[in-house]
PDB file of C-alpha atoms in Angstrom:
ATOM      1  CA  MET N 922     -59.182 -73.353  77.180  1.00 47.00           C
ATOM      2  CA  GLY N 923     -60.149 -76.089  74.587  1.00 46.00           C
ATOM      3  CA  GLN N 924     -62.238 -73.329  73.171  1.00 52.00           C
ATOM      4  CA  TYR N 925     -59.555 -70.811  72.875  1.00 47.00           C
ATOM      5  CA  ILE N 926     -57.259 -73.450  71.200  1.00 46.00           C
ATOM      6  CA  GLU N 927     -59.800 -73.637  68.992  1.00 51.00           C
ATOM      7  CA  ARG N 928     -60.592 -70.481  67.953  1.00 58.00           C
ATOM      8  CA  TYR N 929     -56.561 -69.775  67.739  1.00 46.00           C
ATOM      9  CA  GLN N 930     -56.343 -72.862  65.077  1.00 49.00           C
ATOM     10  CA  ARG N 931     -59.060 -71.452  63.450  1.00 58.00           C
ATOM     11  CA  ARG N 932     -56.952 -67.672  62.791  1.00 60.00           C
ATOM     12  CA  ARG N 933     -54.189 -69.433  62.006  1.00 56.00           C
ATOM     13  CA  LEU N 934     -55.782 -71.297  59.459  1.00 51.00           C
ATOM     14  CA  ILE N 935     -58.420 -68.430  57.895  1.00 58.00           C
ATOM     15  CA  SER N 936     -55.196 -66.340  57.983  1.00 63.00           C
ATOM     16  CA  SER N 937     -53.260 -68.899  55.758  1.00 63.00           C
ATOM     17  CA  TYR N 938     -55.993 -69.379  53.293  1.00 69.00           C
ATOM     18  CA  PHE N 939     -55.984 -65.828  53.401  1.00 75.00           C
ATOM     19  CA  SER N 940     -52.005 -65.362  52.346  1.00 73.00           C
ATOM     20  CA  VAL N 941     -52.448 -67.965  49.922  1.00 74.00           C
ATOM     21  CA  VAL N 942     -55.379 -66.120  47.930  1.00 81.00           C
ATOM     22  CA  LEU N 943     -53.199 -63.188  48.020  1.00 81.00           C
ATOM     23  CA  SER N 944     -50.193 -64.145  46.916  1.00 78.00           C
ATOM     24  CA  ILE N 945     -52.008 -66.445  43.989  1.00 80.00           C
ATOM     25  CA  GLY N 946     -54.454 -63.408  43.213  1.00 84.00           C
ATOM     26  CA  LEU N 947     -51.830 -60.497  42.633  1.00 83.00           C
ATOM     27  CA  VAL N 948     -49.071 -62.951  40.617  1.00 81.00           C
ATOM     28  CA  LEU N 949     -51.830 -63.718  38.653  1.00 85.00           C
ATOM     29  CA  PHE N 950     -52.617 -60.232  37.837  1.00 87.00           C
ATOM     30  CA  LEU N 951     -49.522 -59.621  37.074  1.00 82.00           C
ATOM     31  CA  LEU N 952     -49.587 -62.465  34.555  1.00 82.00           C
ATOM     32  CA  GLY N 953     -52.324 -60.966  32.942  1.00 85.00           C
ATOM     33  CA  ILE N 954     -51.124 -57.571  33.055  1.00 84.00           C
ATOM     34  CA  LEU N 955     -48.846 -59.115  30.775  1.00 81.00           C
ATOM     35  CA  GLY N 956     -50.713 -61.394  29.259  1.00 81.00           C
ATOM     36  CA  LEU N 957     -52.345 -58.133  27.464  1.00 81.00           C
ATOM     37  CA  LEU N 958     -49.263 -56.382  26.755  1.00 78.00           C
ATOM     38  CA  VAL N 959     -48.356 -59.144  24.801  1.00 77.00           C
ATOM     39  CA  LEU N 960     -51.757 -59.438  23.085  1.00 75.00           C
ATOM     40  CA  ASN N 961     -52.132 -55.903  22.633  1.00 75.00           C
ATOM     41  CA  THR N 962     -48.573 -55.110  21.386  1.00 75.00           C
ATOM     42  CA  LYS N 963     -49.140 -55.501  17.577  1.00 74.00           C
ATOM     43  CA  LYS N 964     -53.005 -53.139  18.192  1.00 76.00           C
ATOM     44  CA  LEU N 965     -50.235 -50.384  20.022  1.00 75.00           C
ATOM     45  CA  ALA N 966     -47.334 -50.859  17.355  1.00 78.00           C
ATOM     46  CA  ASP N 967     -50.656 -50.582  14.515  1.00 79.00           C
ATOM     47  CA  HIS N 968     -52.080 -47.009  16.169  1.00 79.00           C
ATOM     48  CA  PHE N 969     -48.939 -45.870  16.127  1.00 80.00           C
ATOM     49  CA  LYS N 970     -47.866 -46.680  12.377  1.00 84.00           C
ATOM     50  CA  GLU N 971     -51.059 -45.731  10.986  1.00 83.00           C
ATOM     51  CA  GLN N 972     -50.536 -42.337  12.690  1.00 84.00           C
ATOM     52  CA  ILE N 973     -47.433 -41.920  10.196  1.00 84.00           C
ATOM     53  CA  THR N 974     -48.158 -39.652   7.188  1.00 86.00           C
ATOM     54  CA  ILE N 975     -46.868 -39.379   3.532  1.00 88.00           C
ATOM     55  CA  SER N 976     -47.454 -36.016   1.899  1.00 87.00           C
ATOM     56  CA  VAL N 977     -47.696 -36.501  -1.659  1.00 88.00           C
ATOM     57  CA  PHE N 978     -47.157 -32.549  -3.580  1.00 88.00           C
ATOM     58  CA  LEU N 979     -48.840 -31.661  -6.386  1.00 87.00           C
ATOM     59  CA  LYS N 980     -46.984 -29.958  -9.290  1.00 87.00           C
ATOM     60  CA  ASP N 981     -49.403 -26.340  -9.718  1.00 83.00           C
ATOM     61  CA  ASN N 982     -49.692 -26.951 -14.106  1.00 85.00           C
ATOM     62  CA  ALA N 983     -51.745 -30.497 -12.102  1.00 83.00           C
ATOM     63  CA  LYS N 984     -55.173 -30.421 -13.119  1.00 86.00           C
ATOM     64  CA  PRO N 985     -58.289 -30.749 -11.327  1.00 86.00           C
ATOM     65  CA  VAL N 986     -58.890 -34.011 -13.030  1.00 88.00           C
ATOM     66  CA  GLU N 987     -55.292 -35.468 -12.347  1.00 86.00           C
ATOM     67  CA  ILE N 988     -55.476 -34.507  -8.817  1.00 84.00           C
ATOM     68  CA  ASP N 989     -59.125 -36.052  -8.687  1.00 88.00           C
ATOM     69  CA  GLN N 990     -58.327 -39.578  -9.980  1.00 88.00           C
ATOM     70  CA  LEU N 991     -54.755 -39.752  -8.130  1.00 87.00           C
ATOM     71  CA  GLN N 992     -57.232 -39.417  -4.958  1.00 86.00           C
ATOM     72  CA  LYS N 993     -59.665 -41.966  -5.723  1.00 88.00           C
ATOM     73  CA  SER N 994     -57.101 -44.173  -6.483  1.00 89.00           C
ATOM     74  CA  LEU N 995     -54.966 -43.819  -3.001  1.00 87.00           C
ATOM     75  CA  ALA N 996     -58.158 -43.737  -1.554  1.00 87.00           C
ATOM     76  CA  MET N 997     -59.065 -47.108  -2.627  1.00 89.00           C
ATOM     77  CA  ALA N 998     -54.884 -48.741  -2.859  1.00 88.00           C
ATOM     78  CA  ASP N 999     -54.383 -51.562  -0.665  1.00 88.00           C
ATOM     79  CA  TYR N1000     -51.607 -50.034   1.696  1.00 87.00           C
ATOM     80  CA  THR N1001     -54.073 -47.182   2.305  1.00 88.00           C
ATOM     81  CA  LYS N1002     -56.133 -46.036   5.601  1.00 89.00           C
ATOM     82  CA  SER N1003     -57.273 -42.640   4.708  1.00 88.00           C
ATOM     83  CA  ALA N1004     -56.102 -40.308   1.972  1.00 88.00           C
ATOM     84  CA  VAL N1005     -57.703 -36.712   2.066  1.00 87.00           C
ATOM     85  CA  TYR N1006     -56.942 -33.655  -0.196  1.00 87.00           C
ATOM     86  CA  VAL N1007     -54.981 -30.403   1.201  1.00 85.00           C
ATOM     87  CA  SER N1008     -55.113 -27.316  -1.142  1.00 83.00           C
ATOM     88  CA  LYS N1009     -52.072 -25.093  -0.792  1.00 80.00           C
ATOM     89  CA  GLU N1010     -54.951 -22.057   0.351  1.00 80.00           C
ATOM     90  CA  ASP N1011     -55.987 -25.059   3.877  1.00 79.00           C
ATOM     91  CA  ALA N1012     -52.251 -25.637   3.840  1.00 75.00           C
ATOM     92  CA  ALA N1013     -51.502 -21.785   4.192  1.00 71.00           C
ATOM     93  CA  GLU N1014     -54.343 -21.498   7.230  1.00 77.00           C
ATOM     94  CA  GLN N1015     -53.034 -24.160   9.417  1.00 76.00           C
ATOM     95  CA  TYR N1016     -49.364 -23.079   9.113  1.00 68.00           C
ATOM     96  CA  SER N1017     -50.253 -19.314  10.240  1.00 71.00           C
ATOM     97  CA  GLU N1018     -52.192 -20.876  12.938  1.00 75.00           C
ATOM     98  CA  ASP N1019     -48.557 -23.420  13.650  1.00 67.00           C
ATOM     99  CA  ILE N1020     -46.504 -20.063  13.608  1.00 69.00           C
ATOM    100  CA  GLY N1021     -49.122 -17.442  15.180  1.00 70.00           C
ATOM    101  CA  GLU N1022     -48.772 -14.891  12.000  1.00 72.00           C
ATOM    102  CA  ASN N1023     -49.725 -14.669   8.770  1.00 70.00           C
ATOM    103  CA  PHE N1024     -46.420 -15.571   6.663  1.00 62.00           C
ATOM    104  CA  GLU N1025     -48.331 -14.479   3.369  1.00 63.00           C
ATOM    105  CA  GLU N1026     -48.814 -11.153   3.982  1.00 66.00           C
ATOM    106  CA  PHE N1027     -45.063 -10.625   4.841  1.00 67.00           C
ATOM    107  CA  LEU N1028     -44.055 -13.382   1.261  1.00 66.00           C
ATOM    108  CA  GLY N1029     -46.665 -11.337  -0.982  1.00 66.00           C
ATOM    109  CA  TYR N1030     -47.687 -14.773  -2.272  1.00 66.00           C
ATOM    110  CA  ASN N1031     -48.579 -18.818  -0.708  1.00 67.00           C
ATOM    111  CA  PRO N1032     -45.324 -20.757  -1.821  1.00 71.00           C
ATOM    112  CA  LEU N1033     -47.265 -23.830  -0.590  1.00 75.00           C
ATOM    113  CA  LYS N1034     -47.913 -26.899  -2.708  1.00 82.00           C
ATOM    114  CA  ASN N1035     -52.031 -29.319  -2.702  1.00 84.00           C
ATOM    115  CA  SER N1036     -50.554 -32.193  -1.638  1.00 88.00           C
ATOM    116  CA  ILE N1037     -52.975 -34.917  -0.562  1.00 87.00           C
ATOM    117  CA  ASP N1038     -52.287 -36.720   3.243  1.00 89.00           C
ATOM    118  CA  VAL N1039     -51.744 -40.313   3.327  1.00 90.00           C
ATOM    119  CA  ASN N1040     -51.812 -42.650   6.149  1.00 90.00           C
ATOM    120  CA  LEU N1041     -50.737 -46.730   5.289  1.00 88.00           C
ATOM    121  CA  LYS N1042     -52.587 -49.036   7.119  1.00 88.00           C
ATOM    122  CA  ALA N1043     -49.969 -50.823   9.114  1.00 85.00           C
ATOM    123  CA  ASP N1044     -48.724 -53.093   7.775  1.00 84.00           C
ATOM    124  CA  PHE N1045     -47.148 -51.218   5.268  1.00 85.00           C
ATOM    125  CA  VAL N1046     -45.454 -49.029   7.447  1.00 85.00           C
ATOM    126  CA  SER N1047     -42.296 -50.280   6.967  1.00 84.00           C
ATOM    127  CA  PRO N1048     -38.802 -48.703   5.336  1.00 84.00           C
ATOM    128  CA  GLU N1049     -39.019 -50.742   1.930  1.00 86.00           C
ATOM    129  CA  GLN N1050     -42.804 -50.627   1.231  1.00 88.00           C
ATOM    130  CA  ILE N1051     -42.516 -47.075   1.536  1.00 87.00           C
ATOM    131  CA  ASP N1052     -39.781 -46.397  -0.667  1.00 88.00           C
ATOM    132  CA  GLY N1053     -41.560 -48.444  -3.160  1.00 89.00           C
ATOM    133  CA  ILE N1054     -44.735 -46.647  -3.052  1.00 88.00           C
ATOM    134  CA  ALA N1055     -42.898 -43.282  -2.784  1.00 88.00           C
ATOM    135  CA  GLU N1056     -41.403 -44.140  -6.459  1.00 88.00           C
ATOM    136  CA  GLU N1057     -44.242 -45.396  -8.002  1.00 88.00           C
ATOM    137  CA  LEU N1058     -46.327 -42.181  -7.073  1.00 86.00           C
ATOM    138  CA  GLU N1059     -43.231 -40.045  -8.146  1.00 86.00           C
ATOM    139  CA  ALA N1060     -43.254 -41.548 -11.265  1.00 87.00           C
ATOM    140  CA  LYS N1061     -46.563 -39.777 -12.272  1.00 86.00           C
ATOM    141  CA  THR N1062     -45.362 -36.382 -14.216  1.00 86.00           C
ATOM    142  CA  TYR N1063     -48.179 -33.792 -12.162  1.00 86.00           C
ATOM    143  CA  VAL N1064     -46.751 -34.993  -8.800  1.00 86.00           C
ATOM    144  CA  ASP N1065     -43.766 -32.573  -7.331  1.00 86.00           C
ATOM    145  CA  GLU N1066     -42.141 -34.282  -4.475  1.00 88.00           C
ATOM    146  CA  VAL N1067     -43.115 -37.248  -1.837  1.00 87.00           C
ATOM    147  CA  SER N1068     -42.623 -36.216   1.369  1.00 87.00           C
ATOM    148  CA  TYR N1069     -42.015 -38.170   4.948  1.00 85.00           C
ATOM    149  CA  ASP N1070     -40.167 -39.266   7.989  1.00 82.00           C
ATOM    150  CA  LYS N1071     -37.746 -41.663   7.143  1.00 82.00           C
ATOM    151  CA  PRO N1072     -35.595 -41.757   9.982  1.00 82.00           C
ATOM    152  CA  LEU N1073     -38.929 -41.640  12.239  1.00 80.00           C
ATOM    153  CA  ILE N1074     -39.674 -44.504  10.324  1.00 80.00           C
ATOM    154  CA  ALA N1075     -37.043 -47.032   9.889  1.00 79.00           C
ATOM    155  CA  LEU N1076     -36.720 -46.149  14.091  1.00 82.00           C
ATOM    156  CA  LEU N1077     -40.357 -46.892  15.172  1.00 78.00           C
ATOM    157  CA  SER N1078     -39.929 -50.450  13.199  1.00 76.00           C
ATOM    158  CA  ASP N1079     -36.632 -51.407  14.738  1.00 80.00           C
ATOM    159  CA  ASN N1080     -38.656 -50.565  17.796  1.00 80.00           C
ATOM    160  CA  VAL N1081     -41.360 -52.301  17.622  1.00 76.00           C
ATOM    161  CA  LYS N1082     -39.475 -55.381  16.992  1.00 77.00           C
ATOM    162  CA  LYS N1083     -37.141 -54.693  20.261  1.00 81.00           C
ATOM    163  CA  ILE N1084     -39.571 -54.315  22.386  1.00 79.00           C
ATOM    164  CA  SER N1085     -41.993 -56.531  21.088  1.00 75.00           C
ATOM    165  CA  LEU N1086     -39.375 -59.107  21.410  1.00 80.00           C
ATOM    166  CA  TRP N1087     -38.437 -57.679  25.244  1.00 82.00           C
ATOM    167  CA  ILE N1088     -42.769 -57.886  26.387  1.00 77.00           C
ATOM    168  CA  LEU N1089     -41.761 -61.899  25.052  1.00 76.00           C
ATOM    169  CA  ILE N1090     -38.969 -62.497  27.598  1.00 83.00           C
ATOM    170  CA  ALA N1091     -39.913 -60.328  30.311  1.00 78.00           C
ATOM    171  CA  SER N1092     -43.684 -62.562  30.190  1.00 75.00           C
ATOM    172  CA  ALA N1093     -41.661 -65.647  29.526  1.00 79.00           C
ATOM    173  CA  VAL N1094     -39.578 -64.972  32.823  1.00 82.00           C
ATOM    174  CA  PHE N1095     -42.308 -63.018  35.135  1.00 76.00           C
ATOM    175  CA  THR N1096     -44.281 -66.903  34.005  1.00 75.00           C
ATOM    176  CA  ILE N1097     -41.534 -69.027  35.590  1.00 81.00           C
ATOM    177  CA  ILE N1098     -42.040 -66.185  38.807  1.00 78.00           C
ATOM    178  CA  ALA N1099     -44.958 -66.575  38.912  1.00 73.00           C
ATOM    179  CA  VAL N1100     -45.178 -70.342  39.554  1.00 76.00           C
ATOM    180  CA  LEU N1101     -42.080 -70.663  41.717  1.00 78.00           C
ATOM    181  CA  LEU N1102     -43.703 -67.792  44.105  1.00 74.00           C
ATOM    182  CA  ILE N1103     -47.339 -69.966  44.234  1.00 74.00           C
ATOM    183  CA  ASN N1104     -45.458 -72.540  44.877  1.00 75.00           C
ATOM    184  CA  SER N1105     -44.135 -71.578  47.852  1.00 76.00           C
ATOM    185  CA  SER N1106     -47.231 -70.229  49.353  1.00 73.00           C
ATOM    186  CA  ILE N1107     -48.588 -73.518  49.222  1.00 75.00           C
ATOM    187  CA  ARG N1108     -45.442 -75.207  50.449  1.00 76.00           C
ATOM    188  CA  LEU N1109     -45.449 -73.434  53.336  1.00 74.00           C
ATOM    189  CA  SER N1110     -49.131 -73.496  54.067  1.00 73.00           C
ATOM    190  CA  ILE N1111     -49.388 -78.232  53.761  1.00 76.00           C
ATOM    191  CA  TYR N1112     -45.758 -77.682  55.526  1.00 73.00           C
ATOM    192  CA  SER N1113     -48.101 -76.428  59.339  1.00 71.00           C
ATOM    193  CA  LYS N1114     -49.408 -79.246  58.413  1.00 75.00           C
ATOM    194  CA  ARG N1115     -46.803 -81.994  57.677  1.00 74.00           C
ATOM    195  CA  PHE N1116     -47.381 -83.768  60.965  1.00 75.00           C
ATOM    196  CA  ILE N1117     -50.728 -84.351  60.219  1.00 77.00           C
ATOM    197  CA  ILE N1118     -49.997 -85.496  57.055  1.00 78.00           C
ATOM    198  CA  LYS N1119     -47.207 -88.399  58.366  1.00 75.00           C
ATOM    199  CA  THR N1120     -50.135 -89.330  61.326  1.00 78.00           C
ATOM    200  CA  MET N1121     -52.596 -90.367  58.987  1.00 81.00           C
ATOM    201  CA  GLN N1122     -50.020 -91.896  57.411  1.00 76.00           C
ATOM    202  CA  MET N1123     -48.181 -94.056  60.195  1.00 79.00           C
ATOM    203  CA  VAL N1124     -52.551 -94.919  60.701  1.00 80.00           C
ATOM    204  CA  GLY N1125     -52.702 -96.519  57.083  1.00 79.00           C
ATOM    205  CA  ALA N1126     -54.110 -93.707  55.436  1.00 78.00           C
ATOM    206  CA  THR N1127     -52.895 -93.995  51.049  1.00 80.00           C
ATOM    207  CA  LYS N1128     -51.384 -91.727  49.947  1.00 77.00           C
ATOM    208  CA  THR N1129     -54.620 -90.727  47.471  1.00 81.00           C
ATOM    209  CA  PHE N1130     -56.929 -90.106  50.235  1.00 82.00           C
ATOM    210  CA  ILE N1131     -53.954 -88.314  52.063  1.00 79.00           C
ATOM    211  CA  ARG N1132     -53.455 -85.527  49.393  1.00 82.00           C
ATOM    212  CA  ARG N1133     -56.891 -85.160  48.145  1.00 85.00           C
ATOM    213  CA  PRO N1134     -58.441 -83.110  51.180  1.00 84.00           C
ATOM    214  CA  PHE N1135     -55.451 -80.808  50.124  1.00 82.00           C
ATOM    215  CA  ILE N1136     -55.628 -80.542  46.625  1.00 84.00           C
ATOM    216  CA  ASN N1137     -58.998 -80.149  47.248  1.00 87.00           C
ATOM    217  CA  THR N1138     -58.755 -77.309  49.722  1.00 85.00           C
ATOM    218  CA  ASN N1139     -55.591 -75.089  47.255  1.00 83.00           C
ATOM    219  CA  ILE N1140     -57.625 -75.499  43.214  1.00 87.00           C
ATOM    220  CA  LYS N1141     -60.516 -74.095  45.717  1.00 87.00           C
ATOM    221  CA  LEU N1142     -58.302 -71.664  46.271  1.00 85.00           C
ATOM    222  CA  GLY N1143     -56.684 -71.102  43.551  1.00 86.00           C
ATOM    223  CA  MET N1144     -59.580 -70.522  41.805  1.00 89.00           C
ATOM    224  CA  LEU N1145     -60.934 -67.910  44.428  1.00 89.00           C
ATOM    225  CA  GLY N1146     -57.536 -66.084  43.976  1.00 88.00           C
ATOM    226  CA  ALA N1147     -58.116 -65.921  39.927  1.00 89.00           C
ATOM    227  CA  LEU N1148     -61.052 -64.385  40.412  1.00 92.00           C
ATOM    228  CA  LEU N1149     -59.922 -61.813  42.420  1.00 90.00           C
ATOM    229  CA  ALA N1150     -57.108 -61.222  39.631  1.00 90.00           C
ATOM    230  CA  LEU N1151     -59.637 -61.339  37.027  1.00 91.00           C
ATOM    231  CA  ILE N1152     -61.541 -58.526  39.196  1.00 92.00           C
ATOM    232  CA  ALA N1153     -58.916 -56.544  39.085  1.00 90.00           C
ATOM    233  CA  LEU N1154     -57.842 -56.831  35.247  1.00 89.00           C
ATOM    234  CA  LEU N1155     -61.341 -55.762  34.359  1.00 89.00           C
ATOM    235  CA  VAL N1156     -61.272 -53.062  36.486  1.00 90.00           C
ATOM    236  CA  VAL N1157     -57.567 -52.196  34.651  1.00 87.00           C
ATOM    237  CA  LEU N1158     -59.061 -52.991  31.474  1.00 86.00           C
ATOM    238  CA  TYR N1159     -62.156 -50.265  31.807  1.00 86.00           C
ATOM    239  CA  TYR N1160     -60.037 -47.388  32.933  1.00 86.00           C
ATOM    240  CA  VAL N1161     -57.577 -47.609  30.458  1.00 80.00           C
ATOM    241  CA  ASN N1162     -59.870 -48.243  27.819  1.00 80.00           C
ATOM    242  CA  LYS N1163     -61.904 -45.620  28.864  1.00 82.00           C
ATOM    243  CA  ASN N1164     -58.458 -42.729  28.708  1.00 81.00           C
ATOM    244  CA  PHE N1165     -57.409 -44.608  25.232  1.00 73.00           C
ATOM    245  CA  PRO N1166     -60.652 -45.415  23.924  1.00 76.00           C
ATOM    246  CA  GLU N1167     -58.652 -45.491  20.161  1.00 67.00           C
ATOM    247  CA  LEU N1168     -57.106 -48.836  21.355  1.00 67.00           C
ATOM    248  CA  ASN N1169     -60.650 -50.222  21.462  1.00 73.00           C
ATOM    249  CA  LEU N1170     -59.719 -53.238  24.300  1.00 72.00           C
ATOM    250  CA  PHE N1171     -63.129 -53.951  24.124  1.00 76.00           C
ATOM    251  CA  GLN N1172     -63.528 -55.112  20.677  1.00 75.00           C
ATOM    252  CA  ASP N1173     -61.972 -58.374  20.616  1.00 75.00           C
ATOM    253  CA  VAL N1174     -63.767 -60.358  22.994  1.00 80.00           C
ATOM    254  CA  THR N1175     -62.917 -64.182  22.078  1.00 82.00           C
ATOM    255  CA  LEU N1176     -59.297 -62.555  22.476  1.00 80.00           C
ATOM    256  CA  LEU N1177     -60.337 -61.090  26.082  1.00 84.00           C
ATOM    257  CA  VAL N1178     -62.257 -64.368  26.647  1.00 87.00           C
ATOM    258  CA  SER N1179     -60.296 -66.429  26.628  1.00 86.00           C
ATOM    259  CA  LEU N1180     -56.931 -64.436  28.011  1.00 86.00           C
ATOM    260  CA  PHE N1181     -58.748 -64.113  30.914  1.00 89.00           C
ATOM    261  CA  LEU N1182     -59.719 -68.627  30.658  1.00 91.00           C
ATOM    262  CA  GLY N1183     -55.908 -69.087  30.153  1.00 88.00           C
ATOM    263  CA  VAL N1184     -55.675 -67.199  33.984  1.00 88.00           C
ATOM    264  CA  PHE N1185     -58.045 -69.043  36.115  1.00 90.00           C
ATOM    265  CA  VAL N1186     -57.350 -72.139  34.365  1.00 90.00           C
ATOM    266  CA  LEU N1187     -53.264 -71.078  35.053  1.00 85.00           C
ATOM    267  CA  GLY N1188     -54.073 -70.352  38.766  1.00 85.00           C
ATOM    268  CA  VAL N1189     -56.239 -73.668  39.114  1.00 88.00           C
ATOM    269  CA  ALA N1190     -53.404 -75.457  37.174  1.00 87.00           C
ATOM    270  CA  ILE N1191     -50.209 -74.200  39.387  1.00 83.00           C
ATOM    271  CA  SER N1192     -52.575 -74.828  42.862  1.00 84.00           C
ATOM    272  CA  TRP N1193     -53.570 -78.612  41.897  1.00 87.00           C
ATOM    273  CA  ILE N1194     -49.697 -79.542  40.202  1.00 84.00           C
ATOM    274  CA  SER N1195     -47.615 -77.562  43.014  1.00 82.00           C
ATOM    275  CA  THR N1196     -49.783 -79.319  46.607  1.00 83.00           C
ATOM    276  CA  HIS N1197     -49.370 -82.550  44.278  1.00 82.00           C
ATOM    277  CA  PHE N1198     -45.675 -82.536  44.806  1.00 81.00           C
ATOM    278  CA  ALA N1199     -46.003 -80.394  47.486  1.00 78.00           C
ATOM    279  CA  THR N1200     -48.109 -83.315  49.571  1.00 81.00           C
ATOM    280  CA  GLN N1201     -45.853 -85.663  48.272  1.00 78.00           C
ATOM    281  CA  ARG N1202     -42.867 -84.583  49.574  1.00 75.00           C
ATOM    282  CA  PHE N1203     -44.294 -84.954  52.888  1.00 71.00           C
ATOM    283  CA  LEU N1204     -44.819 -88.438  52.405  1.00 73.00           C
ATOM    284  CA  ASN N1205     -41.295 -89.493  51.595  1.00 72.00           C
ATOM    285  CA  LEU N1206     -40.725 -87.895  54.364  1.00 67.00           C
ATOM    286  CA  ARG N1207     -38.932 -89.415  57.050  1.00 68.00           C
ATOM    287  CA  THR N1208     -40.153 -88.791  60.537  1.00 61.00           C
ATOM    288  CA  ASP N1209     -37.513 -88.007  62.309  1.00 59.00           C
ATOM    289  CA  ASP N1210     -36.653 -85.176  58.965  1.00 58.00           C
ATOM    290  CA  LEU N1211     -39.957 -83.138  59.850  1.00 56.00           C
ATOM    291  CA  TYR N1212     -38.609 -81.306  62.654  1.00 57.00           C
ATOM    292  CA  TYR N1213     -36.255 -79.710  60.355  1.00 53.00           C
TER     293      TYR N1213
END
């Protein structure tokens, strides 16, 4: 009978520890995902911004030397990521492929113009800066027109600001929820041992002596939960980076190490603080209050 009770108590203890580790791991995993979003929001926004193309259309009488000089000056400009010259013949061929028929045979001539397609660096993709760049280019005598999607650029800039703000708010809210969930799991675990805590206190054990084994145990559980969360984060990072290699998620190793270290430290810190206050609560309760 005694062995059965001992096995039952051991199973309950293991089940309690497992639930604490699982809850800590899941919560820290979600926090890690949010951390990745926060750290990579700018990278994602920059990726989309740098896909916007400004087309500099050239007049038919533009000299080859002027075109070459303009392309080189654009390529060397601080705001340029890439500058590619597109001849009217190449543009016509591409347009014919897009529409599925040769429009030159129908019109009898090629109405398109030679152009330079410019992709800007993300820091320069804003309506005000692009307007300034366009005015500077249009001032050149051999430039016919500078074309770009103004509504799209304005919409993109506004949405990036809104998304960044909401991700920060969501991160703050989920951090608070994470602390509360981990705290609740640990408090429930310690609640089942409240009579042991009070018994030790009644026989003369100090509060520090009583708290120490609970803190040590829950710190270990917090470390284990954090390790599970980090393993899950690595798996997610691997698959996202495999499907979206242009994001270069593993490029900034220092940033990833800082994130992983932050998740690990957060798991340990929350476990320590929650255990300290949970045990303190039961240490301060009167014996009669333990039954409620």
